[in-house]
PDB file of C-alpha atoms in Angstrom:
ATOM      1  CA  UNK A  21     -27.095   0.796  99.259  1.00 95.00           C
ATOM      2  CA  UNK A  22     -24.675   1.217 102.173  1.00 97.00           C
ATOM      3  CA  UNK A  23     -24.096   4.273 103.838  1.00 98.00           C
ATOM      4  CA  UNK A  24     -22.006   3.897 107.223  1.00 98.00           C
ATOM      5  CA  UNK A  25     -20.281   0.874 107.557  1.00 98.00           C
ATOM      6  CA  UNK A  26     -19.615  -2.159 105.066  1.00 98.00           C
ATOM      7  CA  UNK A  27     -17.693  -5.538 105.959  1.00 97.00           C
ATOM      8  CA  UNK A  28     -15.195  -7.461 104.119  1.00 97.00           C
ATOM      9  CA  UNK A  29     -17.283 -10.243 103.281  1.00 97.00           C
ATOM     10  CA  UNK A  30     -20.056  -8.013 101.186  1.00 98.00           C
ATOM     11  CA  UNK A  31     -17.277  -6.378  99.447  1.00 98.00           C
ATOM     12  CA  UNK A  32     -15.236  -8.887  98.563  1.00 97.00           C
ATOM     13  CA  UNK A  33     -18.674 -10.358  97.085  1.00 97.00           C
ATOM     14  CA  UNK A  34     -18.776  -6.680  94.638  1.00 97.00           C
ATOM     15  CA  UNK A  35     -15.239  -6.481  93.951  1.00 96.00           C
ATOM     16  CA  UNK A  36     -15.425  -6.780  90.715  1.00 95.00           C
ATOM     17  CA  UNK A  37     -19.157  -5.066  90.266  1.00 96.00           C
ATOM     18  CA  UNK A  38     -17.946  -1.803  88.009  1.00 95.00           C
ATOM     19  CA  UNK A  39     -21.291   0.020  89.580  1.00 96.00           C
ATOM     20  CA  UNK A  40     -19.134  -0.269  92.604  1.00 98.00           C
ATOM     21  CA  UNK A  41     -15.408   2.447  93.561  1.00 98.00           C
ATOM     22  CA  UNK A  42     -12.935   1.214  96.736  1.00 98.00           C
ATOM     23  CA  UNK A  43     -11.264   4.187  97.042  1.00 98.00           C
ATOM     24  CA  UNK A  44      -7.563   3.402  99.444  1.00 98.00           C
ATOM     25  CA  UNK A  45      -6.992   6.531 101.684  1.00 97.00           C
ATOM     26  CA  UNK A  46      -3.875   5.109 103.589  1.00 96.00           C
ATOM     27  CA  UNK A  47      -2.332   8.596 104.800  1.00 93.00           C
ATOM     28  CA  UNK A  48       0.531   8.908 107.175  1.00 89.00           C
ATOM     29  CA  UNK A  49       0.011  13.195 109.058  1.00 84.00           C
ATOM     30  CA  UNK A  50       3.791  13.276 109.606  1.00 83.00           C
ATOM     31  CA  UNK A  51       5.109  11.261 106.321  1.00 89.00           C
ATOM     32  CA  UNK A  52       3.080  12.493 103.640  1.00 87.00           C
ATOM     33  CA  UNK A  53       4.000   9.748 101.076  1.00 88.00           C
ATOM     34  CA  UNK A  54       3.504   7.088 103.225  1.00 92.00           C
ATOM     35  CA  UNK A  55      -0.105   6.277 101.834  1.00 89.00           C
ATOM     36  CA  UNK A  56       1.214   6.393  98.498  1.00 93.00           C
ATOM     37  CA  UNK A  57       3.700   4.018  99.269  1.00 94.00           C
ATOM     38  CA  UNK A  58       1.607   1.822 100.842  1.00 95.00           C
ATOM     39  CA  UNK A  59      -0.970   1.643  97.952  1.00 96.00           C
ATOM     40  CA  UNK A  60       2.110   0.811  95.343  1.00 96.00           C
ATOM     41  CA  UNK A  61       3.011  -1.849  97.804  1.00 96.00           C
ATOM     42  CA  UNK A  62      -0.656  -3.477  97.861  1.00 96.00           C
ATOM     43  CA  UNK A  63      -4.076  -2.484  97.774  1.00 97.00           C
ATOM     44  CA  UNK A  64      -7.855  -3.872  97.123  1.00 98.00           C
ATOM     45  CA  UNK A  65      -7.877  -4.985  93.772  1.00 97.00           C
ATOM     46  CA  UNK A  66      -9.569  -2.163  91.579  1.00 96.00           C
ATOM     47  CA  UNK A  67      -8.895   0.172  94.128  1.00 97.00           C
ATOM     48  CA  UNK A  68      -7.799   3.891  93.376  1.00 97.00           C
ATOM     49  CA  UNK A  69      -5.543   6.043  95.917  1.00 97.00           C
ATOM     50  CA  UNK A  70      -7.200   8.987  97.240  1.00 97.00           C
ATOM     51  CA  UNK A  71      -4.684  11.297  98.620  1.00 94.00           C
ATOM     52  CA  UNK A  72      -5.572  13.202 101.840  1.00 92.00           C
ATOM     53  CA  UNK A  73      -3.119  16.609 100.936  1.00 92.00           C
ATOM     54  CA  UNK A  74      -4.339  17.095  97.649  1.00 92.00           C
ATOM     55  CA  UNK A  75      -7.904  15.452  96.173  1.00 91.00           C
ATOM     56  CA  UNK A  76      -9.404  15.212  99.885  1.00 91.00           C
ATOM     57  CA  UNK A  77      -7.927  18.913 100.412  1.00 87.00           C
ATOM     58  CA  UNK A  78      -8.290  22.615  98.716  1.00 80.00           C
ATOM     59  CA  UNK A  79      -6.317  25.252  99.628  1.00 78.00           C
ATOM     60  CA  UNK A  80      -4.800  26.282 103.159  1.00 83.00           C
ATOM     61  CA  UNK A  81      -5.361  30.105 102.723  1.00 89.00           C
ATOM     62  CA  UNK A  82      -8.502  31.509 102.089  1.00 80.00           C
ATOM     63  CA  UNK A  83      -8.968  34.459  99.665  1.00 80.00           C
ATOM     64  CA  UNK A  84      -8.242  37.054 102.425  1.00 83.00           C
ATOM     65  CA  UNK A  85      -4.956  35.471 103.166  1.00 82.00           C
ATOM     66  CA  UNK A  86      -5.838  33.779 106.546  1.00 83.00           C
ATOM     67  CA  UNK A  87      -5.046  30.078 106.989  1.00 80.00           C
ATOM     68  CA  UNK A  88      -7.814  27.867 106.456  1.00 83.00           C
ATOM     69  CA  UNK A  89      -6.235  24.692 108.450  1.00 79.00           C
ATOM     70  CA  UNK A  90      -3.793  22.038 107.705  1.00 91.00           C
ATOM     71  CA  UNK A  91      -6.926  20.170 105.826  1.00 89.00           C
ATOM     72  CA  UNK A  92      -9.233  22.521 104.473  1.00 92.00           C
ATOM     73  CA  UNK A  93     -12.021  21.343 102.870  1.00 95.00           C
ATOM     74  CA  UNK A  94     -11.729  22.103  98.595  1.00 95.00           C
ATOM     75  CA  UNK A  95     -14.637  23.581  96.400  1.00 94.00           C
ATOM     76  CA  UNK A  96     -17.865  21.584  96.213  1.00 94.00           C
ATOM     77  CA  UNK A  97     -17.287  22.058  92.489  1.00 96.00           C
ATOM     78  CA  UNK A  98     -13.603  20.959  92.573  1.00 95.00           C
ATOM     79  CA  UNK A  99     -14.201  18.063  94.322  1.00 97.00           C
ATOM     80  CA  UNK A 100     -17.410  16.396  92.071  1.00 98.00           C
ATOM     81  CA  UNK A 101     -14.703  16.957  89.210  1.00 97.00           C
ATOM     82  CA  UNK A 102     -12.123  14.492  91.302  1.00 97.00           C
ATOM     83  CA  UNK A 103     -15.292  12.353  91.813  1.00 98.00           C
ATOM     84  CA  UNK A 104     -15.837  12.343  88.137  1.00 98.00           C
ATOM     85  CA  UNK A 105     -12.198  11.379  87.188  1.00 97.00           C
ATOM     86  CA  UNK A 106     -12.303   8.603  89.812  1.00 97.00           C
ATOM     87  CA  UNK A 107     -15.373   7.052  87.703  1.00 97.00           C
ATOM     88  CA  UNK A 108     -18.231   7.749  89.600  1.00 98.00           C
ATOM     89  CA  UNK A 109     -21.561   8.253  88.991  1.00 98.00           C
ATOM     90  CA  UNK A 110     -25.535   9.280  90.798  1.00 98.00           C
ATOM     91  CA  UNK A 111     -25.867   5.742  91.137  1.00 97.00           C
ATOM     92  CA  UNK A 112     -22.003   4.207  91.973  1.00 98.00           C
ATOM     93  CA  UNK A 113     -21.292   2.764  95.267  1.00 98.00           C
ATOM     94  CA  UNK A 114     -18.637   3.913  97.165  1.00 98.00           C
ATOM     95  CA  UNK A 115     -16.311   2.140  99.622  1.00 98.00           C
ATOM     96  CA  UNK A 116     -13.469   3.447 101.476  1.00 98.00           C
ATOM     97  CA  UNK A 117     -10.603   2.069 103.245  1.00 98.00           C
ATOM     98  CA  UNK A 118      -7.111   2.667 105.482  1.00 97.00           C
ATOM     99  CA  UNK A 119      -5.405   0.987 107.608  1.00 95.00           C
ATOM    100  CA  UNK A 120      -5.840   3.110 110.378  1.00 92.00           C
ATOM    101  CA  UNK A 121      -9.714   2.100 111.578  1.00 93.00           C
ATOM    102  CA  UNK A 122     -10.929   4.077 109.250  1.00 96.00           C
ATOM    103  CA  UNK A 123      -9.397   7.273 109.956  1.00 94.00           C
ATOM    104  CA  UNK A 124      -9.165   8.685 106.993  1.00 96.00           C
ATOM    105  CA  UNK A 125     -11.592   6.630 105.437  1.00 97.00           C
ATOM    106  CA  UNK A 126     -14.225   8.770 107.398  1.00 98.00           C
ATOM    107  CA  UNK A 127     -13.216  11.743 105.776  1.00 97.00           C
ATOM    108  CA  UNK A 128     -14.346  10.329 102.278  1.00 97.00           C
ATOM    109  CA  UNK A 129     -17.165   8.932 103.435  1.00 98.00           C
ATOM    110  CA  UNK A 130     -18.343  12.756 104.540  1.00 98.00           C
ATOM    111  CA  UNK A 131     -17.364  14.738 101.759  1.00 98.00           C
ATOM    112  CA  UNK A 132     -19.358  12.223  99.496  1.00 98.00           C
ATOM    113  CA  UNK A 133     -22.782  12.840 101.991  1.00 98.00           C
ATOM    114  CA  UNK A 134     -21.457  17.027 101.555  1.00 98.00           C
ATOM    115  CA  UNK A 135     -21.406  16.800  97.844  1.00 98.00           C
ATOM    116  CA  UNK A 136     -24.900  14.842  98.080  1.00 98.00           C
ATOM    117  CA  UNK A 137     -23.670  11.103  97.543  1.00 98.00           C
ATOM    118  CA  UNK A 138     -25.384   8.568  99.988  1.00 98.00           C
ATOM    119  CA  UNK A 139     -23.912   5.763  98.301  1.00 98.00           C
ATOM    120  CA  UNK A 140     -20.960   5.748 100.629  1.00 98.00           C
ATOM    121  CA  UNK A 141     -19.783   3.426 102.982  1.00 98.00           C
ATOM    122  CA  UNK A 142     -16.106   2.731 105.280  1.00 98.00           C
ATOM    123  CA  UNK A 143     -14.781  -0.781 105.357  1.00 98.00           C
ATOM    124  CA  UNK A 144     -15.220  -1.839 108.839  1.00 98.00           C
ATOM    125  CA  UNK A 145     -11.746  -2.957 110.358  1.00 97.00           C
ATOM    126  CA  UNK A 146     -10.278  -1.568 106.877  1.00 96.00           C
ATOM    127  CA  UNK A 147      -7.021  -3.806 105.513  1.00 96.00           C
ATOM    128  CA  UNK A 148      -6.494  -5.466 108.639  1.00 96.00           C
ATOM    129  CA  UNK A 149     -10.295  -7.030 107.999  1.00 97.00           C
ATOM    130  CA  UNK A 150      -9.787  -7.587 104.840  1.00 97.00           C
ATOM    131  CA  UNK A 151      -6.465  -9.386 104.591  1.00 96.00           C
ATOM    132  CA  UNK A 152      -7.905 -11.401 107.810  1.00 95.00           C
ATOM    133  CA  UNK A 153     -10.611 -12.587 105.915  1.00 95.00           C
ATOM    134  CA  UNK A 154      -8.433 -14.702 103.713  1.00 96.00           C
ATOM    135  CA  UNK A 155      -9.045 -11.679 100.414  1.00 97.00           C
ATOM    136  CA  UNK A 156      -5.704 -10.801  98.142  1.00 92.00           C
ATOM    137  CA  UNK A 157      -4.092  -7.720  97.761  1.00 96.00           C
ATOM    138  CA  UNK A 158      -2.955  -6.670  94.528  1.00 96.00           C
ATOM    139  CA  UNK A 159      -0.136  -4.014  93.541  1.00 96.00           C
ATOM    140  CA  UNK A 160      -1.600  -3.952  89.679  1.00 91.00           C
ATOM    141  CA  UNK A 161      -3.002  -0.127  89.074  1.00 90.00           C
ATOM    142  CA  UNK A 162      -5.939  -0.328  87.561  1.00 93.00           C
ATOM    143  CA  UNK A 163      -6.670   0.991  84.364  1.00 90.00           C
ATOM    144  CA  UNK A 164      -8.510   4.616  84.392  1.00 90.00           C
ATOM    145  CA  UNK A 165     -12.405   4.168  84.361  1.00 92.00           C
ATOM    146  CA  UNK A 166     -14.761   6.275  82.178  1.00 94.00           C
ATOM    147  CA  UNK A 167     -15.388   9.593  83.620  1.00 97.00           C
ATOM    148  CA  UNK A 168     -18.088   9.547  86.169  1.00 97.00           C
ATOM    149  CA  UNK A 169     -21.468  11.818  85.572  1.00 97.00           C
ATOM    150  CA  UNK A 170     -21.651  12.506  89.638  1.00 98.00           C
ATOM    151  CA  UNK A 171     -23.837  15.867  90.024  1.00 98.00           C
ATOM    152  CA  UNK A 172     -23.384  18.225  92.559  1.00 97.00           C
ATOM    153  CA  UNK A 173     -26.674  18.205  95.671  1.00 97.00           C
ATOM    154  CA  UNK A 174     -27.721  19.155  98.238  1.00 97.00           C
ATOM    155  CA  UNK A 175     -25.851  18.339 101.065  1.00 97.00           C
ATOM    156  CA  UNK A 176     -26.517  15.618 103.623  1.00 98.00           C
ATOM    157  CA  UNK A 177     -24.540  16.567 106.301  1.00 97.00           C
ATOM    158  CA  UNK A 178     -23.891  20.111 108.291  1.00 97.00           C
ATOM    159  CA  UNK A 179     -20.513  22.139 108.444  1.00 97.00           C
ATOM    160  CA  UNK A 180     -19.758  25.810 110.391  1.00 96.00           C
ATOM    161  CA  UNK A 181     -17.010  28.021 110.559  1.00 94.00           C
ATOM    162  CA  UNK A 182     -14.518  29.258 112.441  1.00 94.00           C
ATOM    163  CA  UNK A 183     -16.954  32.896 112.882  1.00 92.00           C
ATOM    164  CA  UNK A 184     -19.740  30.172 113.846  1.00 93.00           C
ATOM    165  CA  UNK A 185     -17.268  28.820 116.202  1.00 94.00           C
ATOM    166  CA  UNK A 186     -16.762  32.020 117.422  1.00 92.00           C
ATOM    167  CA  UNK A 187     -20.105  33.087 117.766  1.00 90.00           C
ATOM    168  CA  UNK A 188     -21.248  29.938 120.035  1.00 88.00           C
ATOM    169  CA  UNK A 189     -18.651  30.683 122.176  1.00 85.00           C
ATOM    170  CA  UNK A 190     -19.790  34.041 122.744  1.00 85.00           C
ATOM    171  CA  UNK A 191     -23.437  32.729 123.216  1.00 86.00           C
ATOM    172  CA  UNK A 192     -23.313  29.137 124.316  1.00 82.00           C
ATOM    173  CA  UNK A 193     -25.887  26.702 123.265  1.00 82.00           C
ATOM    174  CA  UNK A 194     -23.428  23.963 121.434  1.00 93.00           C
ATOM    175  CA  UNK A 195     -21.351  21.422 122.340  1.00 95.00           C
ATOM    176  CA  UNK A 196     -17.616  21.017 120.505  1.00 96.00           C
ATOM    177  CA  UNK A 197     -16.698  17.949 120.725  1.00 97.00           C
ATOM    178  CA  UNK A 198     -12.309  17.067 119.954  1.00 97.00           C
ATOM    179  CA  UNK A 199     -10.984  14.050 118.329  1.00 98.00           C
ATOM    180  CA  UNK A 200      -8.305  14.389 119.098  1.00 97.00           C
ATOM    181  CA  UNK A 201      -5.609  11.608 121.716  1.00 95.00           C
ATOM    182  CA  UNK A 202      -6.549  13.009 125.190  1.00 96.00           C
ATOM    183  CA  UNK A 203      -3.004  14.185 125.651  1.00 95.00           C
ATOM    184  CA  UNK A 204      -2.873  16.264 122.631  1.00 95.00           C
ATOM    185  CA  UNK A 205      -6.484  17.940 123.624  1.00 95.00           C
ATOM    186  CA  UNK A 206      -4.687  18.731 126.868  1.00 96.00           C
ATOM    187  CA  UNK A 207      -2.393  20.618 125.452  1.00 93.00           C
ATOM    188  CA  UNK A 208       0.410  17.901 125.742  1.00 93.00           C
ATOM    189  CA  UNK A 209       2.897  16.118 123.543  1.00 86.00           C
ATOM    190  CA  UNK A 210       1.681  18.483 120.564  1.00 83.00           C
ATOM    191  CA  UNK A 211       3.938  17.639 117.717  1.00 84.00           C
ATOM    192  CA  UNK A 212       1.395  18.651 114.883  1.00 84.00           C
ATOM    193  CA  UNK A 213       0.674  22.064 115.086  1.00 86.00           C
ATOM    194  CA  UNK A 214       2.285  25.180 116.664  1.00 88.00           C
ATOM    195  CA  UNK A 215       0.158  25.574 119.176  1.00 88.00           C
ATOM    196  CA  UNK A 216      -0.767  23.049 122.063  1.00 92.00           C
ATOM    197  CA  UNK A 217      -4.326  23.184 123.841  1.00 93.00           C
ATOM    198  CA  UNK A 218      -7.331  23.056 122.739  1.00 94.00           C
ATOM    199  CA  UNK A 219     -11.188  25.338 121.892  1.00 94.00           C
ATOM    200  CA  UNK A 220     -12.463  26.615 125.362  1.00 95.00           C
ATOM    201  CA  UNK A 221     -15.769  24.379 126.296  1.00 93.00           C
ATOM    202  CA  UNK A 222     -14.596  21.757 124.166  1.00 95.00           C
ATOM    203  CA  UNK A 223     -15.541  17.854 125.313  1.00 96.00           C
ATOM    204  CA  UNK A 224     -13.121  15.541 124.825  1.00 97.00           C
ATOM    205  CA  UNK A 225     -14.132  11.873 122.358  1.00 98.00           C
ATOM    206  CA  UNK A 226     -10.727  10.235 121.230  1.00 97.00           C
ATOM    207  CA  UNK A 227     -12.164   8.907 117.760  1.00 98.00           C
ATOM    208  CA  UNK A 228     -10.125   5.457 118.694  1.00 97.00           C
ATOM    209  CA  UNK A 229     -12.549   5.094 121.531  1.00 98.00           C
ATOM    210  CA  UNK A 230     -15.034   4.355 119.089  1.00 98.00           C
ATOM    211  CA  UNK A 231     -13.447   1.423 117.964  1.00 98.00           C
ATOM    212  CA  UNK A 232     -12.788  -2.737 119.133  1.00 97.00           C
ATOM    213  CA  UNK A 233      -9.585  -4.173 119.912  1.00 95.00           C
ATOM    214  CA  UNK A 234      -9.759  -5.386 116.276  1.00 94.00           C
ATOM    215  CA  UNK A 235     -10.094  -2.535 114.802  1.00 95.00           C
ATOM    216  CA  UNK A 236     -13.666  -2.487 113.956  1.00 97.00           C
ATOM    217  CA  UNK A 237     -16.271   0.007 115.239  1.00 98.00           C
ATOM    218  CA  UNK A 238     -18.161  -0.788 118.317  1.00 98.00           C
ATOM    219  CA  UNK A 239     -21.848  -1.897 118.465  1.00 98.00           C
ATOM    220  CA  UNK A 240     -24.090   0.698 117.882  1.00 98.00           C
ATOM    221  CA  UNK A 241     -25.862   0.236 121.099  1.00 97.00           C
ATOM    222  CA  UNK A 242     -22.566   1.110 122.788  1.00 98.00           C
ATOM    223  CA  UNK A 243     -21.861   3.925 120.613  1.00 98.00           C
ATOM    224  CA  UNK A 244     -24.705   5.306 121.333  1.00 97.00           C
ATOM    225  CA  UNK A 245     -24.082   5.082 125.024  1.00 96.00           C
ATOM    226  CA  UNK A 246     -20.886   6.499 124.751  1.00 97.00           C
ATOM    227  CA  UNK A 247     -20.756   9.216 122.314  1.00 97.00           C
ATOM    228  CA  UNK A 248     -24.293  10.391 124.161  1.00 94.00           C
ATOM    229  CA  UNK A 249     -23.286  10.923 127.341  1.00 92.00           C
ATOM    230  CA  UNK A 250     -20.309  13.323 125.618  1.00 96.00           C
ATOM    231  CA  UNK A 251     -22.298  15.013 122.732  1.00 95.00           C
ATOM    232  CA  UNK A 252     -25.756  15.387 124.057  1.00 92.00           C
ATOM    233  CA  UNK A 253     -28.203  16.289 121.387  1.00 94.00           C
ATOM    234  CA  UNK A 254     -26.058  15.267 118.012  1.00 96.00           C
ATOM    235  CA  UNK A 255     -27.940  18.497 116.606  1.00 95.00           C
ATOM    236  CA  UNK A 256     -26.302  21.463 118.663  1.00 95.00           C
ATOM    237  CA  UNK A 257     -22.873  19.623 118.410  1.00 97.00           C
ATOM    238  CA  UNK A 258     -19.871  20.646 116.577  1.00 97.00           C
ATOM    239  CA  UNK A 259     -17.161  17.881 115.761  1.00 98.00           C
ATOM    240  CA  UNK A 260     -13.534  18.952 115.105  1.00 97.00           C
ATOM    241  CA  UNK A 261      -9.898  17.513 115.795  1.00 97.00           C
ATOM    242  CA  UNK A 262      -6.797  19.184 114.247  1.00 94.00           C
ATOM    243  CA  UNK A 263      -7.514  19.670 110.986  1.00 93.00           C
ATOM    244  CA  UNK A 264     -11.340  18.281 110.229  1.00 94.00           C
ATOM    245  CA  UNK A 265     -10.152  14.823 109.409  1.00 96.00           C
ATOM    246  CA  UNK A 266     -10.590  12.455 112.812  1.00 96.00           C
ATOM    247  CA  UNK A 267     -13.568  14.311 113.583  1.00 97.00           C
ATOM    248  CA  UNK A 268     -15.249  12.154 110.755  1.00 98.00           C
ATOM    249  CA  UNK A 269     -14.836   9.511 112.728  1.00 98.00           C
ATOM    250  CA  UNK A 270     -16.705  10.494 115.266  1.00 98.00           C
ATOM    251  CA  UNK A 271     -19.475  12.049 112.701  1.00 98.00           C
ATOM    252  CA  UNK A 272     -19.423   8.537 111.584  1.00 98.00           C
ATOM    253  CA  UNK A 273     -19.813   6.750 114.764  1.00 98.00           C
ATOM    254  CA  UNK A 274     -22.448   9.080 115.445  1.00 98.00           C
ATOM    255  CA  UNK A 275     -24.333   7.878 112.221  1.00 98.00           C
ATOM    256  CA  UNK A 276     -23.527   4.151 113.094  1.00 98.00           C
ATOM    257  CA  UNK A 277     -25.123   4.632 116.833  1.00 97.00           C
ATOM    258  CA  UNK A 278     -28.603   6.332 115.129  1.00 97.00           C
ATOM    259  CA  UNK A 279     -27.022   9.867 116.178  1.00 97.00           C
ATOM    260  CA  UNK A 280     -27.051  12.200 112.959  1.00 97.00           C
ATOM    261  CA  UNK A 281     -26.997  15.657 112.391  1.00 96.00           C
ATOM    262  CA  UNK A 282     -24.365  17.343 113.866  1.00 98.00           C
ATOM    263  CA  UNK A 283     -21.826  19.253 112.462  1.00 98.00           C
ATOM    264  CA  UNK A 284     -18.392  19.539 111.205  1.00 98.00           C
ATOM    265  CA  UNK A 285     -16.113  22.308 111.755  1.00 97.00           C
ATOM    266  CA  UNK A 286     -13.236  22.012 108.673  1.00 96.00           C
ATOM    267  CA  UNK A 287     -10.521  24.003 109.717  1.00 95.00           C
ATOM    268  CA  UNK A 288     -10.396  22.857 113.286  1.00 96.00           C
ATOM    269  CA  UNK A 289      -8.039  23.059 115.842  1.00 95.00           C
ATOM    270  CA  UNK A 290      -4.948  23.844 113.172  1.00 95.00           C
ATOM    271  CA  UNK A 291      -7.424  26.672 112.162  1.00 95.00           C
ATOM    272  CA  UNK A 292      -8.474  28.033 115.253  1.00 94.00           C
ATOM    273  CA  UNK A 293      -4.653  27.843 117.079  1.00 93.00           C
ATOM    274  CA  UNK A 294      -3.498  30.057 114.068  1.00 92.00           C
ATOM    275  CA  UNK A 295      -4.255  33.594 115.310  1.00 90.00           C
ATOM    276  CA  UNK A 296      -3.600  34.385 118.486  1.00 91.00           C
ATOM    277  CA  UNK A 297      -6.685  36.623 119.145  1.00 92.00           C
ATOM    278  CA  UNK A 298      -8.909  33.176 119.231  1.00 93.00           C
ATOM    279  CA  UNK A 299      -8.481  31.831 123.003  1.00 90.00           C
ATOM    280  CA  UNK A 300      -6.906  28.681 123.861  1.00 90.00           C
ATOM    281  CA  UNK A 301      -7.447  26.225 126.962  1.00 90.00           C
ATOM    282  CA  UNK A 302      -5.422  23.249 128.488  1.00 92.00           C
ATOM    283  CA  UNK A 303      -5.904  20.815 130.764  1.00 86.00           C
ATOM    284  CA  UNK A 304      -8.555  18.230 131.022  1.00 82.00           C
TER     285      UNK A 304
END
């Protein structure tokens, strides 16, 4: 079973195993039907598009009318029935991909340990490693599978609130760490959401930092190193970015360097920018 990081040689070797789903989660924030595109114009064979706005995504306002974030997470429920039409099962091994270092990839691999599924791995150096490893792509859809009998667990991983967010930074205690490019946590060059800055308190960890030049995450000896010195104990940590995507990266890299348990905060920074009684800092 593989549950952080797989290479292109072991998958290329399961390909063809049907115990085994490649989901392709090729997303572009700005042009939405880039990923699409990209899929249609070659993917891993058997590989099924999983689209970022809508199956990876529930709705942006919350019951009460408030804006949940660009991303919000969907239903639990809603989201084993997308797991189910994608053809998986208890037992199915998952693999996700991008070309983006696994960017979005992350966020699959997450909400598959948050519906209970440890059977869930990223494709270390995504495309780019597999195309560089000699392997085909293929623009052939593949043929719908047999509905999956996934159930609904416990969760492996931990997710707060905005009111948690809140709360800790009326009381201290945790450490809320941003995804997002450096500039873009300073409050700079925002071209994503309305508001520039970023959550008072919050440490800066640019998810690309925890990648090679190649595009493939970095030892986890290093990582640990690294993403220690910013998050401190992994269990009073909150990860977020804009909009609870590129903070799976980090959550990831955080598995990879023997870090786990800290938590995810959905909505983000889209979330938190989007009433103006929540405070805002910029800078470094």
């Amino acid at each position: 079973m593989y549950t952080t990081l797989i290479d292109a040689a072991t998958l290329a070797a399961h390909i063809d195993d049907p115990a085994w789903v490649v989901l392709d989660c090729r997303h572009d924030l700005v042009n939405l039907a880039a990923g699409r595109e990209a899929y249609a114009a070659g993917h891993l064979p058997h590989a099924q598009f999983a689209d970022v706005e809508t199956e990876l995504s529930g709705a942006k306002r919350g019951d009460d009318g408030a804006f949940r974030g660009r991303h919000p997470l969907p239903q639990r429920e809603a989201f084993i029935e997308q797991l189910r039409a994608w053809g998986i099962d208890d037992d199915t091994q998952v693999v996700a991909y991008d070309g983006h270092g696994g960017m979005f990839a992350a966020r699959v691999w997450w909400m598959l340990r948050w519906v209970g599924h440890a059977a869930v791995a990223v494709l270390d150096g995504g495309l780019t490693a597999w195309q560089s490893a000699g392997h085909a792509l293929s623009t052939e859809v593949p043929a719908p599978r047999a509905r999956g009998m996934i159930t609904l667990r416990d969760a492996l991983v931990a997710s707060v609130d905005v009111n948690d967010v809140v709360q800790d930074l009326q009381n201290g205690g945790r450490t809320i760490v941003d995804a997002r490019a450096p500039d873009r946590f300073r409050g700079e060059n925002e071209t994503i959401d309305p508001v520039g800055g970023h959550i008072p308190g919050a440490k800066n960890r640019f998810f690309k930092d925890n990648l090679q030049a190649d595009g493939r995450f970095k030892a986890p000896e290093q990582l640990k190193a690294e993403l220690g010195n910013v998050v401190g104990n992994p269990a009073q940590a909150i990860m977020q970015c804009g909009s609870g995507v590129t903070a799976c990266h980090n959550l990831l890299a955080l598995e990879v360097a023997g870090m786990p348990g800290a938590a995810l905060y959905p909505g983000s920074w889209s979330e938190w920018s989007a009433d103006s009684s929540r405070p805002v800092a910029t800078g470094q």
